[in-house]
Amino acid sequence: MCGIVAYLGKNKAYPILIKGLKRLEYRGYDSAGVAILNGQLNIYKKRGKVQELENFVHTKNKSGSIGIGHTRWATHGKPNDTNAHPHVSSSGRFTLVHNGIIENYAVIKEALEKLGHVFTSDTDTEVLVNLIEEIHTSEQLPVEEAVRIALTKVVGAYAIVVLDAENPNKLVAARQSSPLVVGIGADGFYVASDGTPIVEYTKKVVYLKDEEIVTLHRNGEICIKSIDNEVQSLFIQELEMELEALEKGGYESFMLKEIHEQTKSITACMRGRLNLEELTIHLGGVQELLPKFMEAERLIIIGCGTSWHAGLIGEYLIEDLVRIPVEVEYASEFRYRNPILTEKDIVIAISQSGETADTLAALKLAKEKGATTFGIVNVVGSSIARFTDAGCYIHAGPEIGVASTKAFTGQVTLLSMLSLLLAKERKTISEAYYKSLILSLAEIPKKVEIVLKNTAPIKDIANQIMNASNALYLGRGYNFPVALEGALKLKEISYIHAEGYPAAEMKHGPIALIDENMPLIVIATNRSAYEKVTSNVQEVKARKGIVIAIVLQGDEEISELADYAIEIPETEEPLTPLLASIPLQLLSYHIANLRGCNVDQPRNLAKSVTVE
Ligand code: AGP
């Protein structure tokens, strides 16, 4: 979902911009462009990959120490050179890059056309840059003031950076519901959609808040104002990111690297929180709200995509172990269905990026209705993390691959710890079971390592089913959401249609789909429902379906029945999703690879869906 990079300082801007845009590719885009000022304003923008832009600019004038860059994920106007950013005002003086959507752009465009502004693109962004010019010219204001006033007139989400061709020593940036980070370096200022283009130059950052406008001067001055023209204090933070996390580290893709990082990322999620000596779990964010959690009559979990699947596992964990009613909602549905909420409700938002527009909007609705809000987020300093009353980071590290893997297991690890902490506090499970679960949770990273070492059978299975047109994923209990997640992984990176179902649902319709061309991936790691899953597998085999079973080590019956079996180590049933989901990640990965798909940047997808 779009990416912004900008630079003002002592060094050449172009290398910083183009490298920064490459760091933002994982966010998803379909065109890219840069604008660099060095006496004259040079703008280069093209549909396609950043590499194509780089090839196009290779022989052109790219000198200058101030510039802005953008990767565009098309919303208004199809992907083409004209609609790519940066966009310029009619006079050519102001240039702007923009993430987000200006919802009232049509009305503003009509008014500006009457004033003589000419538009060349179909974008809302070009309307905004001309609105800024109109205000600047008609009221003779400095660019930062024209930007501020223009933003009081727009409705929607934006992260913008504005370049004034007559002010080569100044950049103006602003945000509303779309993230923007300012890096304060020894050699100048960096502005970007997240920390990835900034981290190699500086770790001193300011996370712009909603309705803030920042003016950056070449002499090192930085001034932040609210949209109401109130000067804001400067809160400089340390960027919690390491450069090597942004490299592939020898892996062929970020997704494969991140799948194999799960031993480390799950360990990081538990570090300082799970204490084996004392058999305790400490979650700062939960501690802050413990009285609320103790008296809660209902927890509502909201999220999208993979995060919603993690939320479903959270429902099974919390209701099974903590005995608090849980509802899991798609954030996009929750925000529009006028839900009933009270002050006693706790709304838990799960989000890797912490920037998903639907999840953020659903949270805002929850807060308006008086509920307490709690975040389970990966990206430190993200909008959801800063908006919620309290929360916990999953500490999975940057997840660059669009398909979520280590963030998913991090979310489930966090939910497992939260459930155990609350179950102990509310005394809803026996001491013995609590002890067994916490010891089993501590063993999970070692068992993940075992799963990750057993990839050979998975590659072979991928070869066998890579040309399937459809696939079904079946699971029961804790592993029903794992079936949904496995199906999503396959869909989003290999483009094979896949559906996840509760295994018992087969006979209510989907079994009609079974034939010798239909692979069924059955997660059969539930001791409590083993016989039932066995009969599900028999039903499928009786109709010639191809069965790939995820089984516990040493399993015989289902392994015998299935065409292929992938073993995972034994663990307590509530923790099996942490292990069962990994072979499904790898299966999708290898199938997508064999099909020649771009696993890190699947078509049409963005890493962070910051627009509706
Ligand atoms: C999962 O592989 C997808 N990338 C997508 O479903 C993602 O989980 C969803 O967009 C939610 O993103 P978030 O966790 O950053 O809020």
PDB file of C-alpha atoms in Angstrom, residues 299 301 309-326 328 350 376 408-424 426 428-429 433 437 441 477-479 481-482 572-578:
ATOM      1  CA  LEU A 299     -13.670  -9.804  24.932  1.00  0.00           C
ATOM      2  CA  ILE A 301     -11.111  -9.530  19.010  1.00  0.00           C
ATOM      3  CA  HIS A 309      -7.214 -16.063  11.980  1.00  0.00           C
ATOM      4  CA  ALA A 310      -4.903 -15.532  14.963  1.00  0.00           C
ATOM      5  CA  GLY A 311      -7.883 -13.943  16.701  1.00  0.00           C
ATOM      6  CA  LEU A 312      -9.950 -17.077  16.147  1.00  0.00           C
ATOM      7  CA  ILE A 313      -7.243 -19.148  17.841  1.00  0.00           C
ATOM      8  CA  GLY A 314      -7.370 -16.570  20.618  1.00  0.00           C
ATOM      9  CA  GLU A 315     -11.094 -17.257  20.994  1.00  0.00           C
ATOM     10  CA  TYR A 316     -10.482 -20.985  21.456  1.00  0.00           C
ATOM     11  CA  LEU A 317      -7.646 -20.326  23.914  1.00  0.00           C
ATOM     12  CA  ILE A 318      -9.449 -17.733  26.036  1.00  0.00           C
ATOM     13  CA  GLU A 319     -12.819 -19.475  26.194  1.00  0.00           C
ATOM     14  CA  ASP A 320     -11.218 -22.859  26.853  1.00  0.00           C
ATOM     15  CA  LEU A 321      -8.708 -21.699  29.470  1.00  0.00           C
ATOM     16  CA  VAL A 322      -9.967 -18.373  30.872  1.00  0.00           C
ATOM     17  CA  ARG A 323     -13.750 -18.914  30.539  1.00  0.00           C
ATOM     18  CA  ILE A 324     -14.464 -15.351  29.327  1.00  0.00           C
ATOM     19  CA  PRO A 325     -16.833 -15.127  26.327  1.00  0.00           C
ATOM     20  CA  VAL A 326     -15.001 -14.033  23.193  1.00  0.00           C
ATOM     21  CA  VAL A 328     -13.993 -12.476  16.868  1.00  0.00           C
ATOM     22  CA  ILE A 350      -4.560  -7.753  16.316  1.00  0.00           C
ATOM     23  CA  ILE A 376      -1.415  -6.968  19.826  1.00  0.00           C
ATOM     24  CA  PHE A 408       1.057 -14.996  12.814  1.00  0.00           C
ATOM     25  CA  THR A 409       2.928 -17.350  15.144  1.00  0.00           C
ATOM     26  CA  GLY A 410       4.004 -14.326  17.190  1.00  0.00           C
ATOM     27  CA  GLN A 411       0.377 -13.253  17.559  1.00  0.00           C
ATOM     28  CA  VAL A 412      -0.649 -16.782  18.598  1.00  0.00           C
ATOM     29  CA  THR A 413       2.253 -16.965  21.062  1.00  0.00           C
ATOM     30  CA  LEU A 414       1.165 -13.689  22.625  1.00  0.00           C
ATOM     31  CA  LEU A 415      -2.457 -14.878  22.819  1.00  0.00           C
ATOM     32  CA  SER A 416      -1.279 -18.128  24.443  1.00  0.00           C
ATOM     33  CA  MET A 417       0.647 -16.179  27.085  1.00  0.00           C
ATOM     34  CA  LEU A 418      -2.265 -13.808  27.659  1.00  0.00           C
ATOM     35  CA  SER A 419      -4.620 -16.794  28.126  1.00  0.00           C
ATOM     36  CA  LEU A 420      -2.297 -18.528  30.572  1.00  0.00           C
ATOM     37  CA  LEU A 421      -1.749 -15.330  32.563  1.00  0.00           C
ATOM     38  CA  LEU A 422      -5.486 -14.702  32.887  1.00  0.00           C
ATOM     39  CA  ALA A 423      -6.325 -18.374  33.545  1.00  0.00           C
ATOM     40  CA  LYS A 424      -3.883 -18.340  36.463  1.00  0.00           C
ATOM     41  CA  ARG A 426      -8.853 -16.248  37.496  1.00  0.00           C
ATOM     42  CA  THR A 428      -9.940 -21.294  35.777  1.00  0.00           C
ATOM     43  CA  ILE A 429      -7.502 -24.155  35.144  1.00  0.00           C
ATOM     44  CA  TYR A 433      -2.546 -28.093  33.680  1.00  0.00           C
ATOM     45  CA  LEU A 437       0.968 -25.618  29.369  1.00  0.00           C
ATOM     46  CA  LEU A 441       4.954 -23.237  25.567  1.00  0.00           C
ATOM     47  CA  GLY A 477     -11.046 -27.159  17.313  1.00  0.00           C
ATOM     48  CA  TYR A 478      -7.855 -25.155  17.758  1.00  0.00           C
ATOM     49  CA  ASN A 479      -6.814 -26.172  14.258  1.00  0.00           C
ATOM     50  CA  PRO A 481      -8.407 -21.453  12.255  1.00  0.00           C
ATOM     51  CA  VAL A 482      -5.134 -23.061  11.142  1.00  0.00           C
ATOM     52  CA  GLU A 572      -0.379 -29.660  24.430  1.00  0.00           C
ATOM     53  CA  GLU A 573      -3.389 -29.400  22.103  1.00  0.00           C
ATOM     54  CA  PRO A 574      -3.991 -25.637  22.650  1.00  0.00           C
ATOM     55  CA  LEU A 575      -0.442 -25.011  21.393  1.00  0.00           C
ATOM     56  CA  THR A 576      -0.609 -27.191  18.255  1.00  0.00           C
ATOM     57  CA  PRO A 577      -1.426 -24.216  15.953  1.00  0.00           C
ATOM     58  CA  LEU A 578       2.072 -22.862  16.616  1.00  0.00           C
TER      59      LEU A 578
END
